[in-house]
Structure formats: C-alpha cells, structure tokens
Amino acid sequence: MSSFTCCLWRFWRLSPLPASIGLSLLATPAMAFDSSGGTASLFIIVGLGGFTLINALMQGLFFFAGQYRNPLFAKRHVLTALIVPLLAFALTLYDHRAWSDFALNLGMIIVGVGLILLPLQLRQLNQPSKQHANWLLSLGGLFVLGISYLLPPCALFAIILGHIALASHAKAPTKALGAKLLSYLVLVASYALFGYWLYQLLSKLGA
C-alpha cells in the first residue's frame, strides 16, 4: 500500500465524515412541534382551575358567614365569577387544534361553570347564623393573603374579602372591633402586595 493510500485511510478513519454519512442514512423526517391549542389548555388547567379552587373557598366563607341570605349577593358573586370561564371559552374557540381537544377543554369549562353556579343552590339552604360572620370573613381574608405571598395574583381575592368584611362590620359597628382592625390590616397588605406584583409584571412586559 502506497504512502498516499495510507494517508487517505488514516484521514477517513479519524475524520467525522463517516459518522456524518451514517447518520444521514439513518435520518428520519423532522417533526415540528405544534403549540396550537396549548395556550387554551394551559389557561384552563392553571387559570380556571386555580380560580375555581379559590372561588370554592370564598363560597364556603360566604355561606357560613350568612352572606347568601341576600339573593342579590349570591347573583352578583355568580355573575362576577363567570367572567373567567367565559374568557376560557373564548380562548378555546380561538386556539384549538382539533375537535377532540376542543371537546376536552369545553368539558373542563362546563365543570368549572357548574362549580361557580353553586351559590344559587346554597342560598336555598338554611343559612348559618351571622354571629361570627365578621371574624370568619376577616380570618378568611388573612388566609388568602397568606396564599398571596406564594401566588401574588390571589391578593385580589384577599382585597375582595377585606371589603366584604368591612361592609359586614358596618352593619354591626359596636361588635368585633378586633375583626374590623384585622380587615383593615388585610386590605392594606393585600393592596401593597397586589400593587407590587402589578408593578413587577408591567416592568417585565415593558423591558
């Protein structure tokens, strides 16, 4: 074997060319990742699912605090809460791959709507006494505020509970002054936390 042939053989053995040729022969067609439909599903699972859990907690607080004695309060709660599944439905119409994932998302939305409509049934039950309603709402707001330190958007629910608790205190101004003070503290902390989260969010979007 000549020196030239030996050089060629050594180059062929050491170079990555043979491996490249082998891989090209074994190459499979590339499959592009299709993200369509994923946004709606993510919003339903995380957004609607998380909202439904927090809303269920608020439903329990309002029921045991006797807030559903007022039919108008129950209707307002339901109508306000329905905004989230309506947004989820609009996003599902806009972003879906096939009828199968559309039907799956629609099913989850229907379950969420069913849970949101619970106050219309709860107000027909015997309502508990309002004797400890002030403390119940104030402590509920404090609990949601604690969740807000892990999930800052939940501070909005603490703000809502704080205002409803103060409205409940106004009907009995001489009772449960400690609960009223707690409601004010929850409101101040919730507004501060929610405002800081909005500031951080807008700063990131503007960057």
PDB file of C-alpha atoms in Angstrom:
ATOM      1  CA  MET A   1       0.000   0.000   0.000  1.00  0.00           C
ATOM      2  CA  SER A   2       1.471   3.345  -1.030  1.00  0.00           C
ATOM      3  CA  SER A   3       2.038   6.173   1.406  1.00  0.00           C
ATOM      4  CA  PHE A   4      -0.715   8.204  -0.309  1.00  0.00           C
ATOM      5  CA  THR A   5      -3.220   5.378   0.195  1.00  0.00           C
ATOM      6  CA  CYS A   6      -2.201   5.067   3.841  1.00  0.00           C
ATOM      7  CA  CYS A   7      -2.756   8.786   4.363  1.00  0.00           C
ATOM      8  CA  LEU A   8      -6.218   8.593   2.807  1.00  0.00           C
ATOM      9  CA  TRP A   9      -7.161   5.637   5.005  1.00  0.00           C
ATOM     10  CA  ARG A  10      -5.921   7.392   8.131  1.00  0.00           C
ATOM     11  CA  PHE A  11      -7.863  10.566   7.262  1.00  0.00           C
ATOM     12  CA  TRP A  12     -11.038   8.583   6.608  1.00  0.00           C
ATOM     13  CA  ARG A  13     -10.733   6.729   9.920  1.00  0.00           C
ATOM     14  CA  LEU A  14     -10.060   9.834  12.031  1.00  0.00           C
ATOM     15  CA  SER A  15     -12.443  12.294  10.375  1.00  0.00           C
ATOM     16  CA  PRO A  16     -16.132  12.675  11.417  1.00  0.00           C
ATOM     17  CA  LEU A  17     -17.215  12.277   7.796  1.00  0.00           C
ATOM     18  CA  PRO A  18     -18.088   8.539   8.000  1.00  0.00           C
ATOM     19  CA  ALA A  19     -20.234   9.123  11.073  1.00  0.00           C
ATOM     20  CA  SER A  20     -21.978  12.006   9.337  1.00  0.00           C
ATOM     21  CA  ILE A  21     -22.728   9.867   6.307  1.00  0.00           C
ATOM     22  CA  GLY A  22     -24.054   7.079   8.530  1.00  0.00           C
ATOM     23  CA  LEU A  23     -26.316   9.430  10.428  1.00  0.00           C
ATOM     24  CA  SER A  24     -27.603  10.931   7.207  1.00  0.00           C
ATOM     25  CA  LEU A  25     -28.589   7.468   6.018  1.00  0.00           C
ATOM     26  CA  LEU A  26     -30.459   6.821   9.262  1.00  0.00           C
ATOM     27  CA  ALA A  27     -32.053  10.249   9.438  1.00  0.00           C
ATOM     28  CA  THR A  28     -35.808  10.382   9.998  1.00  0.00           C
ATOM     29  CA  PRO A  29     -38.152  13.134   8.862  1.00  0.00           C
ATOM     30  CA  ALA A  30     -38.160  16.081  11.271  1.00  0.00           C
ATOM     31  CA  MET A  31     -41.383  16.633  13.175  1.00  0.00           C
ATOM     32  CA  ALA A  32     -42.144  20.244  14.011  1.00  0.00           C
ATOM     33  CA  PHE A  33     -43.645  20.973  17.427  1.00  0.00           C
ATOM     34  CA  ASP A  34     -47.159  22.309  17.096  1.00  0.00           C
ATOM     35  CA  SER A  35     -48.106  24.524  20.026  1.00  0.00           C
ATOM     36  CA  SER A  36     -51.600  25.344  18.783  1.00  0.00           C
ATOM     37  CA  GLY A  37     -54.215  24.528  21.381  1.00  0.00           C
ATOM     38  CA  GLY A  38     -51.688  24.501  24.188  1.00  0.00           C
ATOM     39  CA  THR A  39     -52.376  28.060  25.322  1.00  0.00           C
ATOM     40  CA  ALA A  40     -56.082  27.428  25.878  1.00  0.00           C
ATOM     41  CA  SER A  41     -55.453  24.164  27.719  1.00  0.00           C
ATOM     42  CA  LEU A  42     -52.820  25.785  29.935  1.00  0.00           C
ATOM     43  CA  PHE A  43     -55.134  28.671  30.782  1.00  0.00           C
ATOM     44  CA  ILE A  44     -57.985  26.299  31.627  1.00  0.00           C
ATOM     45  CA  ILE A  45     -55.886  23.988  33.797  1.00  0.00           C
ATOM     46  CA  VAL A  46     -53.869  26.650  35.619  1.00  0.00           C
ATOM     47  CA  GLY A  47     -56.053  29.746  35.367  1.00  0.00           C
ATOM     48  CA  LEU A  48     -59.582  28.384  35.538  1.00  0.00           C
ATOM     49  CA  GLY A  49     -58.563  25.509  37.818  1.00  0.00           C
ATOM     50  CA  GLY A  50     -56.805  27.770  40.317  1.00  0.00           C
ATOM     51  CA  PHE A  51     -59.621  30.314  40.194  1.00  0.00           C
ATOM     52  CA  THR A  52     -62.201  27.595  40.845  1.00  0.00           C
ATOM     53  CA  LEU A  53     -60.330  26.430  43.959  1.00  0.00           C
ATOM     54  CA  ILE A  54     -60.061  29.944  45.413  1.00  0.00           C
ATOM     55  CA  ASN A  55     -63.668  30.670  44.455  1.00  0.00           C
ATOM     56  CA  ALA A  56     -64.818  27.481  46.203  1.00  0.00           C
ATOM     57  CA  LEU A  57     -63.050  28.689  49.353  1.00  0.00           C
ATOM     58  CA  MET A  58     -64.850  32.027  49.083  1.00  0.00           C
ATOM     59  CA  GLN A  59     -68.176  30.265  48.525  1.00  0.00           C
ATOM     60  CA  GLY A  60     -67.674  28.359  51.766  1.00  0.00           C
ATOM     61  CA  LEU A  61     -66.773  31.535  53.648  1.00  0.00           C
ATOM     62  CA  PHE A  62     -69.775  33.426  52.303  1.00  0.00           C
ATOM     63  CA  PHE A  63     -72.131  30.544  53.071  1.00  0.00           C
ATOM     64  CA  PHE A  64     -71.023  30.077  56.687  1.00  0.00           C
ATOM     65  CA  ALA A  65     -70.929  33.859  57.162  1.00  0.00           C
ATOM     66  CA  GLY A  66     -74.561  34.025  56.053  1.00  0.00           C
ATOM     67  CA  GLN A  67     -73.864  36.286  53.076  1.00  0.00           C
ATOM     68  CA  TYR A  68     -76.071  34.208  50.794  1.00  0.00           C
ATOM     69  CA  ARG A  69     -79.124  35.228  52.818  1.00  0.00           C
ATOM     70  CA  ASN A  70     -79.167  38.122  50.374  1.00  0.00           C
ATOM     71  CA  PRO A  71     -80.184  36.701  46.938  1.00  0.00           C
ATOM     72  CA  LEU A  72     -78.664  39.728  45.202  1.00  0.00           C
ATOM     73  CA  PHE A  73     -75.264  38.991  46.768  1.00  0.00           C
ATOM     74  CA  ALA A  74     -75.353  35.397  45.502  1.00  0.00           C
ATOM     75  CA  LYS A  75     -76.282  36.502  41.973  1.00  0.00           C
ATOM     76  CA  ARG A  76     -73.538  39.123  41.884  1.00  0.00           C
ATOM     77  CA  HIS A  77     -70.997  36.576  43.073  1.00  0.00           C
ATOM     78  CA  VAL A  78     -72.004  34.149  40.329  1.00  0.00           C
ATOM     79  CA  LEU A  79     -72.080  36.741  37.545  1.00  0.00           C
ATOM     80  CA  THR A  80     -68.675  38.114  38.511  1.00  0.00           C
ATOM     81  CA  ALA A  81     -67.110  34.660  38.731  1.00  0.00           C
ATOM     82  CA  LEU A  82     -68.477  33.662  35.305  1.00  0.00           C
ATOM     83  CA  ILE A  83     -66.072  36.109  33.643  1.00  0.00           C
ATOM     84  CA  VAL A  84     -63.179  33.635  33.951  1.00  0.00           C
ATOM     85  CA  PRO A  85     -64.870  30.644  32.221  1.00  0.00           C
ATOM     86  CA  LEU A  86     -66.157  32.985  29.518  1.00  0.00           C
ATOM     87  CA  LEU A  87     -62.575  34.068  28.840  1.00  0.00           C
ATOM     88  CA  ALA A  88     -61.527  30.415  28.798  1.00  0.00           C
ATOM     89  CA  PHE A  89     -64.282  29.596  26.292  1.00  0.00           C
ATOM     90  CA  ALA A  90     -63.293  32.488  24.017  1.00  0.00           C
ATOM     91  CA  LEU A  91     -59.655  31.359  24.135  1.00  0.00           C
ATOM     92  CA  THR A  92     -60.714  27.787  23.346  1.00  0.00           C
ATOM     93  CA  LEU A  93     -62.620  28.959  20.267  1.00  0.00           C
ATOM     94  CA  TYR A  94     -59.593  30.922  19.106  1.00  0.00           C
ATOM     95  CA  ASP A  95     -56.888  28.363  19.917  1.00  0.00           C
ATOM     96  CA  HIS A  96     -57.631  24.685  19.349  1.00  0.00           C
ATOM     97  CA  ARG A  97     -56.065  22.025  17.108  1.00  0.00           C
ATOM     98  CA  ALA A  98     -58.902  19.581  16.619  1.00  0.00           C
ATOM     99  CA  TRP A  99     -62.395  18.800  17.824  1.00  0.00           C
ATOM    100  CA  SER A 100     -61.010  16.329  20.350  1.00  0.00           C
ATOM    101  CA  ASP A 101     -59.053  18.879  22.373  1.00  0.00           C
ATOM    102  CA  PHE A 102     -61.875  21.414  21.874  1.00  0.00           C
ATOM    103  CA  ALA A 103     -64.322  18.950  23.447  1.00  0.00           C
ATOM    104  CA  LEU A 104     -61.900  18.244  26.309  1.00  0.00           C
ATOM    105  CA  ASN A 105     -61.422  21.938  27.058  1.00  0.00           C
ATOM    106  CA  LEU A 106     -65.150  22.554  26.778  1.00  0.00           C
ATOM    107  CA  GLY A 107     -65.820  19.756  29.267  1.00  0.00           C
ATOM    108  CA  MET A 108     -63.432  21.285  31.809  1.00  0.00           C
ATOM    109  CA  ILE A 109     -65.069  24.686  31.314  1.00  0.00           C
ATOM    110  CA  ILE A 110     -68.527  23.197  31.937  1.00  0.00           C
ATOM    111  CA  VAL A 111     -67.297  21.612  35.178  1.00  0.00           C
ATOM    112  CA  GLY A 112     -65.904  24.987  36.253  1.00  0.00           C
ATOM    113  CA  VAL A 113     -69.186  26.733  35.437  1.00  0.00           C
ATOM    114  CA  GLY A 114     -71.109  24.129  37.420  1.00  0.00           C
ATOM    115  CA  LEU A 115     -68.978  24.815  40.496  1.00  0.00           C
ATOM    116  CA  ILE A 116     -69.316  28.568  40.028  1.00  0.00           C
ATOM    117  CA  LEU A 117     -73.128  28.278  39.992  1.00  0.00           C
ATOM    118  CA  LEU A 118     -73.172  26.635  43.451  1.00  0.00           C
ATOM    119  CA  PRO A 119     -74.215  29.835  45.309  1.00  0.00           C
ATOM    120  CA  LEU A 120     -77.576  29.730  43.523  1.00  0.00           C
ATOM    121  CA  GLN A 121     -78.195  26.397  45.240  1.00  0.00           C
ATOM    122  CA  LEU A 122     -76.545  27.302  48.541  1.00  0.00           C
ATOM    123  CA  ARG A 123     -78.824  30.292  49.071  1.00  0.00           C
ATOM    124  CA  GLN A 124     -81.803  27.913  49.108  1.00  0.00           C
ATOM    125  CA  LEU A 125     -80.371  26.048  52.117  1.00  0.00           C
ATOM    126  CA  ASN A 126     -80.784  27.060  55.736  1.00  0.00           C
ATOM    127  CA  GLN A 127     -78.186  29.769  56.222  1.00  0.00           C
ATOM    128  CA  PRO A 128     -75.932  29.653  59.304  1.00  0.00           C
ATOM    129  CA  SER A 129     -76.109  32.407  61.891  1.00  0.00           C
ATOM    130  CA  LYS A 130     -74.237  35.648  61.200  1.00  0.00           C
ATOM    131  CA  GLN A 131     -72.996  35.792  64.792  1.00  0.00           C
ATOM    132  CA  HIS A 132     -69.334  35.166  63.897  1.00  0.00           C
ATOM    133  CA  ALA A 133     -69.509  36.390  60.284  1.00  0.00           C
ATOM    134  CA  ASN A 134     -67.117  39.299  60.903  1.00  0.00           C
ATOM    135  CA  TRP A 135     -64.355  37.120  62.281  1.00  0.00           C
ATOM    136  CA  LEU A 136     -64.930  34.425  59.672  1.00  0.00           C
ATOM    137  CA  LEU A 137     -64.566  36.837  56.746  1.00  0.00           C
ATOM    138  CA  SER A 138     -61.580  38.610  58.297  1.00  0.00           C
ATOM    139  CA  LEU A 139     -59.732  35.371  59.018  1.00  0.00           C
ATOM    140  CA  GLY A 140     -60.626  34.114  55.534  1.00  0.00           C
ATOM    141  CA  GLY A 141     -59.065  37.239  54.053  1.00  0.00           C
ATOM    142  CA  LEU A 142     -55.960  36.681  56.185  1.00  0.00           C
ATOM    143  CA  PHE A 143     -55.702  33.087  54.955  1.00  0.00           C
ATOM    144  CA  VAL A 144     -55.986  34.136  51.298  1.00  0.00           C
ATOM    145  CA  LEU A 145     -53.392  36.843  51.970  1.00  0.00           C
ATOM    146  CA  GLY A 146     -51.039  34.103  53.146  1.00  0.00           C
ATOM    147  CA  ILE A 147     -51.613  32.256  49.874  1.00  0.00           C
ATOM    148  CA  SER A 148     -50.892  35.510  48.035  1.00  0.00           C
ATOM    149  CA  TYR A 149     -47.299  35.531  49.232  1.00  0.00           C
ATOM    150  CA  LEU A 150     -46.821  32.378  47.160  1.00  0.00           C
ATOM    151  CA  LEU A 151     -49.247  33.354  44.366  1.00  0.00           C
ATOM    152  CA  PRO A 152     -49.413  37.184  44.271  1.00  0.00           C
ATOM    153  CA  PRO A 153     -52.477  37.394  41.943  1.00  0.00           C
ATOM    154  CA  CYS A 154     -54.525  35.834  44.763  1.00  0.00           C
ATOM    155  CA  ALA A 155     -54.147  39.133  46.631  1.00  0.00           C
ATOM    156  CA  LEU A 156     -57.088  40.365  44.555  1.00  0.00           C
ATOM    157  CA  PHE A 157     -59.326  37.831  46.318  1.00  0.00           C
ATOM    158  CA  ALA A 158     -57.994  38.954  49.698  1.00  0.00           C
ATOM    159  CA  ILE A 159     -58.928  42.529  48.738  1.00  0.00           C
ATOM    160  CA  ILE A 160     -62.461  41.422  47.857  1.00  0.00           C
ATOM    161  CA  LEU A 161     -62.827  39.538  51.143  1.00  0.00           C
ATOM    162  CA  GLY A 162     -61.494  42.525  53.072  1.00  0.00           C
ATOM    163  CA  HIS A 163     -64.038  44.908  51.562  1.00  0.00           C
ATOM    164  CA  ILE A 164     -66.922  42.486  52.111  1.00  0.00           C
ATOM    165  CA  ALA A 165     -65.779  42.002  55.715  1.00  0.00           C
ATOM    166  CA  LEU A 166     -65.760  45.773  56.267  1.00  0.00           C
ATOM    167  CA  ALA A 167     -69.239  46.045  54.751  1.00  0.00           C
ATOM    168  CA  SER A 168     -70.358  43.369  57.192  1.00  0.00           C
ATOM    169  CA  HIS A 169     -68.777  45.296  60.094  1.00  0.00           C
ATOM    170  CA  ALA A 170     -70.717  48.403  59.089  1.00  0.00           C
ATOM    171  CA  LYS A 171     -73.959  46.608  59.943  1.00  0.00           C
ATOM    172  CA  ALA A 172     -72.696  45.946  63.488  1.00  0.00           C
ATOM    173  CA  PRO A 173     -70.257  48.795  64.270  1.00  0.00           C
ATOM    174  CA  THR A 174     -70.038  48.128  68.016  1.00  0.00           C
ATOM    175  CA  LYS A 175     -69.199  44.431  67.715  1.00  0.00           C
ATOM    176  CA  ALA A 176     -65.986  42.596  66.846  1.00  0.00           C
ATOM    177  CA  LEU A 177     -63.687  45.620  66.740  1.00  0.00           C
ATOM    178  CA  GLY A 178     -60.716  43.256  66.597  1.00  0.00           C
ATOM    179  CA  ALA A 179     -62.094  41.657  63.440  1.00  0.00           C
ATOM    180  CA  LYS A 180     -62.589  45.102  61.905  1.00  0.00           C
ATOM    181  CA  LEU A 181     -58.979  46.033  62.642  1.00  0.00           C
ATOM    182  CA  LEU A 182     -57.851  42.730  61.125  1.00  0.00           C
ATOM    183  CA  SER A 183     -59.863  43.510  57.978  1.00  0.00           C
ATOM    184  CA  TYR A 184     -58.085  46.855  57.607  1.00  0.00           C
ATOM    185  CA  LEU A 185     -54.692  45.195  58.037  1.00  0.00           C
ATOM    186  CA  VAL A 186     -55.591  42.565  55.424  1.00  0.00           C
ATOM    187  CA  LEU A 187     -56.681  45.285  52.996  1.00  0.00           C
ATOM    188  CA  VAL A 188     -53.508  47.341  53.427  1.00  0.00           C
ATOM    189  CA  ALA A 189     -51.231  44.325  53.000  1.00  0.00           C
ATOM    190  CA  SER A 190     -53.257  42.974  50.066  1.00  0.00           C
ATOM    191  CA  TYR A 191     -53.246  46.268  48.173  1.00  0.00           C
ATOM    192  CA  ALA A 192     -49.495  46.617  48.738  1.00  0.00           C
ATOM    193  CA  LEU A 193     -48.762  43.069  47.577  1.00  0.00           C
ATOM    194  CA  PHE A 194     -51.064  43.257  44.559  1.00  0.00           C
ATOM    195  CA  GLY A 195     -49.696  46.664  43.554  1.00  0.00           C
ATOM    196  CA  TYR A 196     -46.105  45.427  43.825  1.00  0.00           C
ATOM    197  CA  TRP A 197     -46.944  42.372  41.707  1.00  0.00           C
ATOM    198  CA  LEU A 198     -48.561  44.580  39.034  1.00  0.00           C
ATOM    199  CA  TYR A 199     -45.504  46.852  39.047  1.00  0.00           C
ATOM    200  CA  GLN A 200     -43.178  43.873  38.554  1.00  0.00           C
ATOM    201  CA  LEU A 201     -45.403  42.481  35.797  1.00  0.00           C
ATOM    202  CA  LEU A 202     -45.580  45.767  33.893  1.00  0.00           C
ATOM    203  CA  SER A 203     -41.816  46.235  34.266  1.00  0.00           C
ATOM    204  CA  LYS A 204     -41.168  42.831  32.705  1.00  0.00           C
ATOM    205  CA  LEU A 205     -43.619  43.480  29.875  1.00  0.00           C
ATOM    206  CA  GLY A 206     -42.056  46.866  29.160  1.00  0.00           C
ATOM    207  CA  ALA A 207     -38.497  45.512  29.159  1.00  0.00           C
TER     208      ALA A 207
END
